[in-house]
PDB file of C-alpha atoms in Angstrom:
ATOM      1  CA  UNK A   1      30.828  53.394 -59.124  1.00 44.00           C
ATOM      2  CA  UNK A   2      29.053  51.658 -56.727  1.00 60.00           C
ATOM      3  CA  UNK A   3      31.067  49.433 -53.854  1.00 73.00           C
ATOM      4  CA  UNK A   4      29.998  45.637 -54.115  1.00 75.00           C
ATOM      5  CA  UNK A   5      30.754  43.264 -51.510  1.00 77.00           C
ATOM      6  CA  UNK A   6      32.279  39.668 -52.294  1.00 77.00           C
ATOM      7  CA  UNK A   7      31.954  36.113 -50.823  1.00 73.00           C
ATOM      8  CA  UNK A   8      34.344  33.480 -52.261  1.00 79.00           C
ATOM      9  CA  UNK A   9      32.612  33.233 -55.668  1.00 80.00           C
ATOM     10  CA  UNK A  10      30.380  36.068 -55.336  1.00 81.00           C
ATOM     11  CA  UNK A  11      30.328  39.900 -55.829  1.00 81.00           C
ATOM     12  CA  UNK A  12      27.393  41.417 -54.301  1.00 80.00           C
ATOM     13  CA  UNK A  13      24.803  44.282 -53.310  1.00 85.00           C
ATOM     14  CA  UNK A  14      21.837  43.119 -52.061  1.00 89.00           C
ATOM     15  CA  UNK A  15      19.502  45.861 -50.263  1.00 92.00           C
ATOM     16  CA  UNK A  16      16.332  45.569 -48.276  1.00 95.00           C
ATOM     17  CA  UNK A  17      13.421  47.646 -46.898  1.00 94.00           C
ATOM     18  CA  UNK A  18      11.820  45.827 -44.299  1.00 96.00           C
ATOM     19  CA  UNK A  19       9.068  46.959 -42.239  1.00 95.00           C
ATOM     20  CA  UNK A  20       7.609  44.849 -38.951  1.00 91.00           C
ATOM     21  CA  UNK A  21       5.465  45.147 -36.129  1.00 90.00           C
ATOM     22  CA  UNK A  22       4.880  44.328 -32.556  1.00 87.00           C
ATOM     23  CA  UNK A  23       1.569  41.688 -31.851  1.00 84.00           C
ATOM     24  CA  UNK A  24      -1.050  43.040 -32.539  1.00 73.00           C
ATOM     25  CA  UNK A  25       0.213  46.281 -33.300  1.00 72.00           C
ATOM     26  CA  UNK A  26       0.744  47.516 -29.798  1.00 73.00           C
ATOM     27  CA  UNK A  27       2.615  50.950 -28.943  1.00 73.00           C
ATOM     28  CA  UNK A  28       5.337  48.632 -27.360  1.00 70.00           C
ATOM     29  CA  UNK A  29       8.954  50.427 -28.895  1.00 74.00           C
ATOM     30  CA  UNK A  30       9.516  52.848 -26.301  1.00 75.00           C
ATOM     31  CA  UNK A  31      11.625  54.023 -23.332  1.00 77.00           C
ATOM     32  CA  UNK A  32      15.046  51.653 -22.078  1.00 80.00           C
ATOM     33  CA  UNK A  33      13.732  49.215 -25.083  1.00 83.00           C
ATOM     34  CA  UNK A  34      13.861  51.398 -27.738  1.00 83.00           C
ATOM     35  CA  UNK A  35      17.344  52.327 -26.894  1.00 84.00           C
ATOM     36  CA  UNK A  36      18.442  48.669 -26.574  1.00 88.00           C
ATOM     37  CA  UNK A  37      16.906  47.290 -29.191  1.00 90.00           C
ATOM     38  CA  UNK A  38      18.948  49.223 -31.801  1.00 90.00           C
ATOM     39  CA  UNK A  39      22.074  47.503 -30.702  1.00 93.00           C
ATOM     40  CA  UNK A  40      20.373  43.646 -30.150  1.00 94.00           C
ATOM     41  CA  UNK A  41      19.445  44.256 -33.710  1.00 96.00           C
ATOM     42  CA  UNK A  42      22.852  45.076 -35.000  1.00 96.00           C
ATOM     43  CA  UNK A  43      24.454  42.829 -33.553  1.00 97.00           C
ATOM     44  CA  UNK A  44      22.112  40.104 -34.590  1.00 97.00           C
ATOM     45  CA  UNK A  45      22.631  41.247 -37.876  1.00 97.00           C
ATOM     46  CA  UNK A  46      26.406  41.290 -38.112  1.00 97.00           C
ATOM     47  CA  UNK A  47      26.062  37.809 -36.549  1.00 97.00           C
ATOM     48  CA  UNK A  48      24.857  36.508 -39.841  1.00 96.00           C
ATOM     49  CA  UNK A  49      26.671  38.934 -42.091  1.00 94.00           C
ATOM     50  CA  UNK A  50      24.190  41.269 -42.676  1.00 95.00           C
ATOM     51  CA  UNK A  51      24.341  45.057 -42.289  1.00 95.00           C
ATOM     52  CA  UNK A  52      21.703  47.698 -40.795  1.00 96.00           C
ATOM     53  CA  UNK A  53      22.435  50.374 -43.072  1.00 94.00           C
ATOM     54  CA  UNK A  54      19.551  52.400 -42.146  1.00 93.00           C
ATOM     55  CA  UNK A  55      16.751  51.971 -39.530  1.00 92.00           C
ATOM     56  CA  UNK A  56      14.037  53.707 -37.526  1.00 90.00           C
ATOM     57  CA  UNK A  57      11.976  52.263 -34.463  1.00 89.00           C
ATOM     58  CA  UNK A  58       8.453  53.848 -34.245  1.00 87.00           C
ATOM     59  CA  UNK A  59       6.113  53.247 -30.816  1.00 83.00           C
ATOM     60  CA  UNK A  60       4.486  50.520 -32.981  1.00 86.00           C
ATOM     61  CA  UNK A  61       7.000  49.257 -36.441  1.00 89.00           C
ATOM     62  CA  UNK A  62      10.407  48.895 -37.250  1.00 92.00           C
ATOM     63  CA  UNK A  63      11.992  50.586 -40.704  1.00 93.00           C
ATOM     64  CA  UNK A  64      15.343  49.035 -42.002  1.00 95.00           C
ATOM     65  CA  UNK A  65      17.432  48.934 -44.606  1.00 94.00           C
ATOM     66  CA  UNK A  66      19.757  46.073 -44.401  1.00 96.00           C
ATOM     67  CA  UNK A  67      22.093  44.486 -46.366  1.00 94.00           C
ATOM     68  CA  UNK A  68      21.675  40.554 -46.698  1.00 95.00           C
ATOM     69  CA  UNK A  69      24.346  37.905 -48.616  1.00 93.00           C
ATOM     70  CA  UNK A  70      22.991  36.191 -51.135  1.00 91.00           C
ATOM     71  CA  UNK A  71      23.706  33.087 -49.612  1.00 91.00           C
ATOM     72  CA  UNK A  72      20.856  33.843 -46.713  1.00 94.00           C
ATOM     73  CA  UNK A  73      16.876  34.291 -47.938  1.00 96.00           C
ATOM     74  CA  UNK A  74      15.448  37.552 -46.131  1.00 96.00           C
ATOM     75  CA  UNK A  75      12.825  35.531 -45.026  1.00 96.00           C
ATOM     76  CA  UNK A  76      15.543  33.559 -42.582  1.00 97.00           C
ATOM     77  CA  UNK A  77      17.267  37.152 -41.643  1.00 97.00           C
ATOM     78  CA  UNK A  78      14.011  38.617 -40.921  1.00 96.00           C
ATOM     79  CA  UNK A  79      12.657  35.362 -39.025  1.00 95.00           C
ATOM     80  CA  UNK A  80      16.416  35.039 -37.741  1.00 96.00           C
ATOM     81  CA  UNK A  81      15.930  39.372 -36.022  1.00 96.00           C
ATOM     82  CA  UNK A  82      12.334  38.766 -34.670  1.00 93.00           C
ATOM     83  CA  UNK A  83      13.436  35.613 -33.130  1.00 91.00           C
ATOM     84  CA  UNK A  84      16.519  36.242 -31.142  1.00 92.00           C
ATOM     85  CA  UNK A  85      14.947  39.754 -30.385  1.00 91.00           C
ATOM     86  CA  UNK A  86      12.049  38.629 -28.773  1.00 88.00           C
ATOM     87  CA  UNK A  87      13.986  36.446 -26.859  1.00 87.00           C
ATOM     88  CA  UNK A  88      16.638  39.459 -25.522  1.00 87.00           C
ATOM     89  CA  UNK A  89      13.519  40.921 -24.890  1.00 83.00           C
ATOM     90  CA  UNK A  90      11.807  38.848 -22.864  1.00 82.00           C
ATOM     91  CA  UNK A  91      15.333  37.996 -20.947  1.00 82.00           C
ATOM     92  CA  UNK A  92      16.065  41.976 -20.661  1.00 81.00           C
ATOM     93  CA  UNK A  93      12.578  43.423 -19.293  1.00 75.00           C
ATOM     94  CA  UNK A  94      11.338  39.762 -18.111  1.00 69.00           C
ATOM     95  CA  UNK A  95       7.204  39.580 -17.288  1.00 58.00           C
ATOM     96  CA  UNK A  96       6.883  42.601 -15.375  1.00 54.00           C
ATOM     97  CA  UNK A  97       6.335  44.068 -18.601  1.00 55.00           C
ATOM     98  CA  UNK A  98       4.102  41.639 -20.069  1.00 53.00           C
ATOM     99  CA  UNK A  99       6.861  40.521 -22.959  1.00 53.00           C
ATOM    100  CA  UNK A 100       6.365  36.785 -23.465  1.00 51.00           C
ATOM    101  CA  UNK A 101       9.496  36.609 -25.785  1.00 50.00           C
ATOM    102  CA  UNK A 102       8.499  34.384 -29.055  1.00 54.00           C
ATOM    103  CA  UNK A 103       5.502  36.262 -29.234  1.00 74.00           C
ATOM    104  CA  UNK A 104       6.363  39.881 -29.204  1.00 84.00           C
ATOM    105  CA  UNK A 105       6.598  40.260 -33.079  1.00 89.00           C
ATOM    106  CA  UNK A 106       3.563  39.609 -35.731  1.00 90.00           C
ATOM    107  CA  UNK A 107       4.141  37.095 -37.938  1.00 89.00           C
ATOM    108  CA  UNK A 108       4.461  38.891 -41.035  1.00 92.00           C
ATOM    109  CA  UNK A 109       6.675  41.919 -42.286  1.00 95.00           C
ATOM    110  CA  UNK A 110       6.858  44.064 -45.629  1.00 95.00           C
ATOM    111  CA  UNK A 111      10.050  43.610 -47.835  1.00 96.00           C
ATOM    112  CA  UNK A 112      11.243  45.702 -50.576  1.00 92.00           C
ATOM    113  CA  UNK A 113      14.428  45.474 -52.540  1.00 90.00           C
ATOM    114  CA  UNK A 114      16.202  48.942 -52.547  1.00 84.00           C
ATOM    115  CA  UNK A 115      17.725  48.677 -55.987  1.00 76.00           C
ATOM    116  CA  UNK A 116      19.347  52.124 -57.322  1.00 67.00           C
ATOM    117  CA  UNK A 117      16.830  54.067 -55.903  1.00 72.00           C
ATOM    118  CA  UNK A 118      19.084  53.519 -51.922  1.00 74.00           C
ATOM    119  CA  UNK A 119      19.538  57.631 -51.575  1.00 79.00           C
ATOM    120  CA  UNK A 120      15.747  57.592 -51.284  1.00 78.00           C
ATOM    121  CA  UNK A 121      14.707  54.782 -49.162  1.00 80.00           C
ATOM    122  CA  UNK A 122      17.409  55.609 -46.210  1.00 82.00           C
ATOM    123  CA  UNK A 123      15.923  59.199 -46.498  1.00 84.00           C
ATOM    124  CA  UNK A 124      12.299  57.947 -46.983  1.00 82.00           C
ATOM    125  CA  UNK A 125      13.290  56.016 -43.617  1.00 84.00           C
ATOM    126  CA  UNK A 126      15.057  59.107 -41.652  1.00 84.00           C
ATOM    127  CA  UNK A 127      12.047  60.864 -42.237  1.00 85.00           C
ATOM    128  CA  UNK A 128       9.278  58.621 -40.903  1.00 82.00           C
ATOM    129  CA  UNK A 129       8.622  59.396 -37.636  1.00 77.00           C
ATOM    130  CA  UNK A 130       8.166  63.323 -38.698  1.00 79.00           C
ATOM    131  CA  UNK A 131       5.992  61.876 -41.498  1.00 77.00           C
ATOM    132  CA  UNK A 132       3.873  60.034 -38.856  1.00 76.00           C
ATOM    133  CA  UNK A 133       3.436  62.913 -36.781  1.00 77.00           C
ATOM    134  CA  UNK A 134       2.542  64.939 -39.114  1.00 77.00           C
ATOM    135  CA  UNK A 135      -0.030  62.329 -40.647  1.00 73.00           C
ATOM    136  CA  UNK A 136      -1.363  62.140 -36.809  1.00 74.00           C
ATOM    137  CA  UNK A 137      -2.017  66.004 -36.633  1.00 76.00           C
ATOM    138  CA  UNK A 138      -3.487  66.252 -39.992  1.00 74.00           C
ATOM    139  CA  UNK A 139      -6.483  63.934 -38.109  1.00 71.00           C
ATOM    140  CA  UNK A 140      -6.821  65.579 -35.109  1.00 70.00           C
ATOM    141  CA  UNK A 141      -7.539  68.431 -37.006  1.00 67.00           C
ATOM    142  CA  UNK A 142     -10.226  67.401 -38.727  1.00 59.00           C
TER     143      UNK A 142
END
């Protein structure tokens, strides 16, 4: 049985795989930002109801699996994370590091709904970075 959640008139399970990237793709997620940007993003998220159930923070994308209400479009969540992020970003490691705050994310991202198949997206995401690494070797040998 699976566990739903419920707004006033609602019962609900809404699941998402989103995938986004820094401007221009640049190697940007590491070090003291890496480890703070995990918590800006929950908390961001919880702000507006939502839930990271799952998520990953390469050198150069994000991987999550969030849970959004019906009652919010993931196109406002997602605009709603980049946002606010960028902007605890730019406040956090200021212009000695070249952030410039509503600019540090691409424009665009890649959604997916998670549906039944949940099990294998949260692994699918645990299991990126090894994926990429091994991806990266398989080229160098060539």
């Amino acid at each position: 049985m699976r566990d739903f959640q419920s707004l006033s008139h609602t019962k609900w399970d809404c699941k998402y795989h989103v995938v986004y990237i820094p401007k221009r793709r640049k190697q940007r997620l590491y070090g003291a930002l890496r480890r703070e940007l995990g918590k800006i993003f929950h908390e961001l998220a919880s702000q507006k109801g939502c839930q990271i159930l799952e998520g990953h923070l390469m050198r150069d994308h994000v991987h999550m699996c969030i849970s959004i209400p019906p009652k919010y479009s993931v196109s406002t969540i997602v605009g709603y994370l980049k946002g606010k992020s960028a902007i605890a970003i730019a406040r956090q490691f200021g212009r000695g590091k070249n952030f410039t705050g509503e600019v540090f994310w691409a424009r665009g991202y890649f959604v997916s709904t998670v549906g039944l198949d949940e099990a294998t997206v949260r692994a699918y995401i645990r299991n990126q970075e090894r994926e990429d690494e091994r991806y990266d070797q398989m080229n160098l040998n060539v």
